[in-house]
PDB file of C-alpha atoms in Angstrom:
ATOM      1  CA  UNK A   1     -41.983 -47.367  43.370  1.00 69.00           C
ATOM      2  CA  UNK A   2     -43.821 -44.121  44.113  1.00 69.00           C
ATOM      3  CA  UNK A   3     -40.593 -42.140  43.767  1.00 67.00           C
ATOM      4  CA  UNK A   4     -39.825 -43.767  40.384  1.00 61.00           C
ATOM      5  CA  UNK A   5     -43.313 -42.940  39.162  1.00 54.00           C
ATOM      6  CA  UNK A   6     -42.904 -39.288  40.177  1.00 58.00           C
ATOM      7  CA  UNK A   7     -39.539 -39.079  38.405  1.00 55.00           C
ATOM      8  CA  UNK A   8     -40.966 -40.648  35.232  1.00 49.00           C
ATOM      9  CA  UNK A   9     -43.930 -38.283  35.331  1.00 48.00           C
ATOM     10  CA  UNK A  10     -41.612 -35.270  35.661  1.00 47.00           C
ATOM     11  CA  UNK A  11     -39.534 -36.481  32.718  1.00 50.00           C
ATOM     12  CA  UNK A  12     -42.675 -36.955  30.601  1.00 49.00           C
ATOM     13  CA  UNK A  13     -43.896 -33.435  31.426  1.00 44.00           C
ATOM     14  CA  UNK A  14     -40.474 -31.954  30.649  1.00 42.00           C
ATOM     15  CA  UNK A  15     -40.268 -33.764  27.299  1.00 45.00           C
ATOM     16  CA  UNK A  16     -43.800 -32.656  26.383  1.00 52.00           C
ATOM     17  CA  UNK A  17     -42.994 -29.003  27.012  1.00 46.00           C
ATOM     18  CA  UNK A  18     -39.683 -29.329  25.169  1.00 43.00           C
ATOM     19  CA  UNK A  19     -41.504 -30.753  22.144  1.00 47.00           C
ATOM     20  CA  UNK A  20     -44.118 -27.977  22.257  1.00 45.00           C
ATOM     21  CA  UNK A  21     -41.403 -25.326  22.431  1.00 46.00           C
ATOM     22  CA  UNK A  22     -39.545 -26.866  19.478  1.00 45.00           C
ATOM     23  CA  UNK A  23     -42.694 -27.050  17.381  1.00 45.00           C
ATOM     24  CA  UNK A  24     -43.658 -23.489  18.253  1.00 45.00           C
ATOM     25  CA  UNK A  25     -40.486 -22.193  16.610  1.00 47.00           C
ATOM     26  CA  UNK A  26     -40.609 -24.380  13.500  1.00 61.00           C
ATOM     27  CA  UNK A  27     -43.143 -22.651  11.245  1.00 79.00           C
ATOM     28  CA  UNK A  28     -44.875 -24.762   8.627  1.00 90.00           C
ATOM     29  CA  UNK A  29     -46.140 -21.795   6.580  1.00 83.00           C
ATOM     30  CA  UNK A  30     -43.384 -20.156   4.567  1.00 82.00           C
ATOM     31  CA  UNK A  31     -43.471 -16.768   2.836  1.00 80.00           C
ATOM     32  CA  UNK A  32     -43.443 -18.608  -0.512  1.00 81.00           C
ATOM     33  CA  UNK A  33     -46.828 -20.177   0.412  1.00 84.00           C
ATOM     34  CA  UNK A  34     -48.470 -16.758   0.452  1.00 87.00           C
ATOM     35  CA  UNK A  35     -46.784 -15.212  -2.597  1.00 88.00           C
ATOM     36  CA  UNK A  36     -48.845 -14.584  -5.707  1.00 84.00           C
ATOM     37  CA  UNK A  37     -52.624 -14.501  -5.892  1.00 92.00           C
ATOM     38  CA  UNK A  38     -54.739 -16.324  -3.306  1.00 96.00           C
ATOM     39  CA  UNK A  39     -57.378 -18.803  -4.472  1.00 91.00           C
ATOM     40  CA  UNK A  40     -60.067 -17.311  -2.184  1.00 97.00           C
ATOM     41  CA  UNK A  41     -60.491 -14.136  -0.162  1.00 98.00           C
ATOM     42  CA  UNK A  42     -62.000 -13.391   3.228  1.00 99.00           C
ATOM     43  CA  UNK A  43     -65.344 -11.680   3.686  1.00 99.00           C
ATOM     44  CA  UNK A  44     -64.617  -8.390   5.456  1.00 99.00           C
ATOM     45  CA  UNK A  45     -67.318  -7.083   7.775  1.00 99.00           C
ATOM     46  CA  UNK A  46     -64.880  -4.602   9.351  1.00 99.00           C
ATOM     47  CA  UNK A  47     -61.223  -3.903   8.448  1.00 98.00           C
ATOM     48  CA  UNK A  48     -58.884  -6.187  10.426  1.00 99.00           C
ATOM     49  CA  UNK A  49     -56.810  -5.060  13.368  1.00 99.00           C
ATOM     50  CA  UNK A  50     -53.373  -4.432  11.744  1.00 98.00           C
ATOM     51  CA  UNK A  51     -51.754  -6.742  14.319  1.00 98.00           C
ATOM     52  CA  UNK A  52     -53.440  -9.700  12.581  1.00 99.00           C
ATOM     53  CA  UNK A  53     -51.482  -9.094   9.357  1.00 98.00           C
ATOM     54  CA  UNK A  54     -48.531 -11.400   8.787  1.00 96.00           C
ATOM     55  CA  UNK A  55     -47.907 -14.878  10.118  1.00 96.00           C
ATOM     56  CA  UNK A  56     -48.812 -16.248  13.553  1.00 98.00           C
ATOM     57  CA  UNK A  57     -48.308 -19.650  15.199  1.00 97.00           C
ATOM     58  CA  UNK A  58     -49.056 -21.618  18.351  1.00 96.00           C
ATOM     59  CA  UNK A  59     -49.325 -25.143  19.666  1.00 94.00           C
ATOM     60  CA  UNK A  60     -52.847 -26.130  20.663  1.00 91.00           C
ATOM     61  CA  UNK A  61     -52.931 -28.939  23.241  1.00 90.00           C
ATOM     62  CA  UNK A  62     -56.134 -30.626  22.027  1.00 83.00           C
ATOM     63  CA  UNK A  63     -57.600 -33.104  24.514  1.00 83.00           C
ATOM     64  CA  UNK A  64     -58.997 -36.290  22.947  1.00 82.00           C
ATOM     65  CA  UNK A  65     -61.561 -37.636  25.417  1.00 84.00           C
ATOM     66  CA  UNK A  66     -62.053 -41.061  23.818  1.00 87.00           C
ATOM     67  CA  UNK A  67     -58.319 -41.764  24.172  1.00 84.00           C
ATOM     68  CA  UNK A  68     -57.821 -39.729  27.372  1.00 88.00           C
ATOM     69  CA  UNK A  69     -54.769 -38.021  25.916  1.00 87.00           C
ATOM     70  CA  UNK A  70     -53.618 -34.650  24.692  1.00 86.00           C
ATOM     71  CA  UNK A  71     -52.589 -34.161  21.070  1.00 85.00           C
ATOM     72  CA  UNK A  72     -50.303 -31.244  20.218  1.00 87.00           C
ATOM     73  CA  UNK A  73     -51.704 -29.475  17.161  1.00 90.00           C
ATOM     74  CA  UNK A  74     -49.540 -26.859  15.445  1.00 94.00           C
ATOM     75  CA  UNK A  75     -51.793 -23.993  14.345  1.00 95.00           C
ATOM     76  CA  UNK A  76     -50.633 -21.220  12.032  1.00 97.00           C
ATOM     77  CA  UNK A  77     -52.142 -18.518   9.871  1.00 98.00           C
ATOM     78  CA  UNK A  78     -50.855 -15.795   7.588  1.00 96.00           C
ATOM     79  CA  UNK A  79     -53.103 -12.848   6.748  1.00 98.00           C
ATOM     80  CA  UNK A  80     -52.194 -10.821   3.649  1.00 97.00           C
ATOM     81  CA  UNK A  81     -53.665  -7.897   1.746  1.00 97.00           C
ATOM     82  CA  UNK A  82     -53.624  -8.154  -2.065  1.00 95.00           C
ATOM     83  CA  UNK A  83     -55.229  -5.608  -4.382  1.00 93.00           C
ATOM     84  CA  UNK A  84     -57.278  -4.144  -1.528  1.00 96.00           C
ATOM     85  CA  UNK A  85     -58.647  -7.534  -0.415  1.00 97.00           C
ATOM     86  CA  UNK A  86     -57.653  -9.782   2.485  1.00 98.00           C
ATOM     87  CA  UNK A  87     -56.711 -13.444   2.217  1.00 98.00           C
ATOM     88  CA  UNK A  88     -55.876 -15.928   4.954  1.00 98.00           C
ATOM     89  CA  UNK A  89     -53.656 -18.989   4.598  1.00 95.00           C
ATOM     90  CA  UNK A  90     -54.247 -21.500   7.404  1.00 96.00           C
ATOM     91  CA  UNK A  91     -52.357 -24.557   8.660  1.00 95.00           C
ATOM     92  CA  UNK A  92     -53.328 -27.107  11.344  1.00 92.00           C
ATOM     93  CA  UNK A  93     -52.682 -30.809  11.802  1.00 85.00           C
ATOM     94  CA  UNK A  94     -54.385 -33.444  13.962  1.00 78.00           C
ATOM     95  CA  UNK A  95     -52.733 -36.382  15.709  1.00 68.00           C
ATOM     96  CA  UNK A  96     -49.279 -34.864  15.281  1.00 63.00           C
ATOM     97  CA  UNK A  97     -49.749 -34.741  11.504  1.00 60.00           C
ATOM     98  CA  UNK A  98     -50.633 -38.417  11.137  1.00 65.00           C
ATOM     99  CA  UNK A  99     -54.403 -38.050  10.899  1.00 70.00           C
ATOM    100  CA  UNK A 100     -55.634 -34.967   9.097  1.00 75.00           C
ATOM    101  CA  UNK A 101     -54.190 -31.706   7.866  1.00 83.00           C
ATOM    102  CA  UNK A 102     -56.061 -28.470   7.266  1.00 88.00           C
ATOM    103  CA  UNK A 103     -53.910 -26.416   4.913  1.00 92.00           C
ATOM    104  CA  UNK A 104     -54.720 -23.680   2.427  1.00 94.00           C
ATOM    105  CA  UNK A 105     -56.555 -20.464   1.672  1.00 97.00           C
ATOM    106  CA  UNK A 106     -59.727 -19.888   3.695  1.00 97.00           C
ATOM    107  CA  UNK A 107     -62.737 -17.664   2.986  1.00 98.00           C
ATOM    108  CA  UNK A 108     -63.345 -16.842   6.635  1.00 98.00           C
ATOM    109  CA  UNK A 109     -64.986 -13.681   8.009  1.00 99.00           C
ATOM    110  CA  UNK A 110     -62.949 -10.750   9.279  1.00 99.00           C
ATOM    111  CA  UNK A 111     -64.680  -8.495  11.782  1.00 99.00           C
ATOM    112  CA  UNK A 112     -62.179  -5.985  13.175  1.00 99.00           C
ATOM    113  CA  UNK A 113     -60.211  -7.716  15.903  1.00 99.00           C
ATOM    114  CA  UNK A 114     -61.376 -11.244  15.022  1.00 98.00           C
ATOM    115  CA  UNK A 115     -61.352 -13.736  12.175  1.00 99.00           C
ATOM    116  CA  UNK A 116     -63.909 -16.534  12.402  1.00 98.00           C
ATOM    117  CA  UNK A 117     -64.572 -19.729  10.473  1.00 98.00           C
ATOM    118  CA  UNK A 118     -67.849 -21.581  10.076  1.00 96.00           C
ATOM    119  CA  UNK A 119     -66.296 -24.599  11.820  1.00 94.00           C
ATOM    120  CA  UNK A 120     -65.443 -22.931  15.139  1.00 95.00           C
ATOM    121  CA  UNK A 121     -61.952 -21.491  14.681  1.00 97.00           C
ATOM    122  CA  UNK A 122     -61.531 -17.998  16.080  1.00 98.00           C
ATOM    123  CA  UNK A 123     -58.381 -15.887  15.651  1.00 99.00           C
ATOM    124  CA  UNK A 124     -58.495 -12.633  17.583  1.00 99.00           C
ATOM    125  CA  UNK A 125     -56.580  -9.811  19.222  1.00 99.00           C
ATOM    126  CA  UNK A 126     -56.810  -8.696  22.809  1.00 98.00           C
ATOM    127  CA  UNK A 127     -54.502  -6.270  24.585  1.00 98.00           C
ATOM    128  CA  UNK A 128     -52.082  -6.169  21.638  1.00 97.00           C
ATOM    129  CA  UNK A 129     -51.728  -9.987  21.558  1.00 98.00           C
ATOM    130  CA  UNK A 130     -53.028 -12.540  19.014  1.00 99.00           C
ATOM    131  CA  UNK A 131     -54.926 -15.669  20.112  1.00 99.00           C
ATOM    132  CA  UNK A 132     -56.292 -18.911  18.626  1.00 98.00           C
ATOM    133  CA  UNK A 133     -59.502 -20.408  20.004  1.00 98.00           C
ATOM    134  CA  UNK A 134     -61.441 -23.547  19.089  1.00 94.00           C
ATOM    135  CA  UNK A 135     -65.126 -23.234  19.970  1.00 93.00           C
ATOM    136  CA  UNK A 136     -65.207 -22.458  23.704  1.00 89.00           C
ATOM    137  CA  UNK A 137     -61.803 -23.885  24.629  1.00 91.00           C
ATOM    138  CA  UNK A 138     -59.337 -21.677  26.460  1.00 94.00           C
ATOM    139  CA  UNK A 139     -57.673 -19.234  24.007  1.00 98.00           C
ATOM    140  CA  UNK A 140     -54.031 -19.971  23.135  1.00 97.00           C
ATOM    141  CA  UNK A 141     -51.606 -17.067  22.742  1.00 98.00           C
ATOM    142  CA  UNK A 142     -49.886 -17.016  19.355  1.00 98.00           C
ATOM    143  CA  UNK A 143     -46.412 -15.765  18.474  1.00 98.00           C
ATOM    144  CA  UNK A 144     -45.205 -14.233  15.199  1.00 97.00           C
ATOM    145  CA  UNK A 145     -43.790 -16.511  12.518  1.00 95.00           C
ATOM    146  CA  UNK A 146     -40.186 -15.467  12.069  1.00 92.00           C
ATOM    147  CA  UNK A 147     -39.749 -13.190   9.046  1.00 85.00           C
ATOM    148  CA  UNK A 148     -43.472 -12.578   8.574  1.00 85.00           C
ATOM    149  CA  UNK A 149     -43.698  -9.102  10.059  1.00 77.00           C
TER     150      UNK A 149
END
C-alpha cells in the first residue's frame, strides 16, 4: 500500500511538472494583441530596463489555502514603446482559466528595473533575468515569449 502511494505521488508530481512545462511554452499573448495603439499607458517614474521590453511568460504556482491545493496560473506581459510612451499588456488566469481572467492594457508604474501594479503584481529584472512576484511570494523567473524579442 505504501509503495503504491509513493508511485502514485511520483506520477502526480511528474504530470504536474509536465503540464507546467507545456503551459510555459504556449503563450496566450500574441503579437497581434499589442499591434496598434494601446488603450492606456504606463506612468514612467524612470525609463524601463530594456530587458523588460517585449513579451515574457511564466507559470505561477499559486497556493489556495482554503482548498489546500496549488493552482497553476499562466502569467504573461508584453511591454511596448509607442510614440515615446510605454504600454503594458498583461495576461493572467485563476483556477486554470475557469474562474477569473485578467487580460488587457494596464496603467502600471515603471520605475527602472521594475513595473508595479496597485494590486500587488511586481515585474522586475535582476542579474539580467526577468521575474514575476505577487506581493511577498517567492519571485518566479520568466522566459521570453517566442517571437517577441
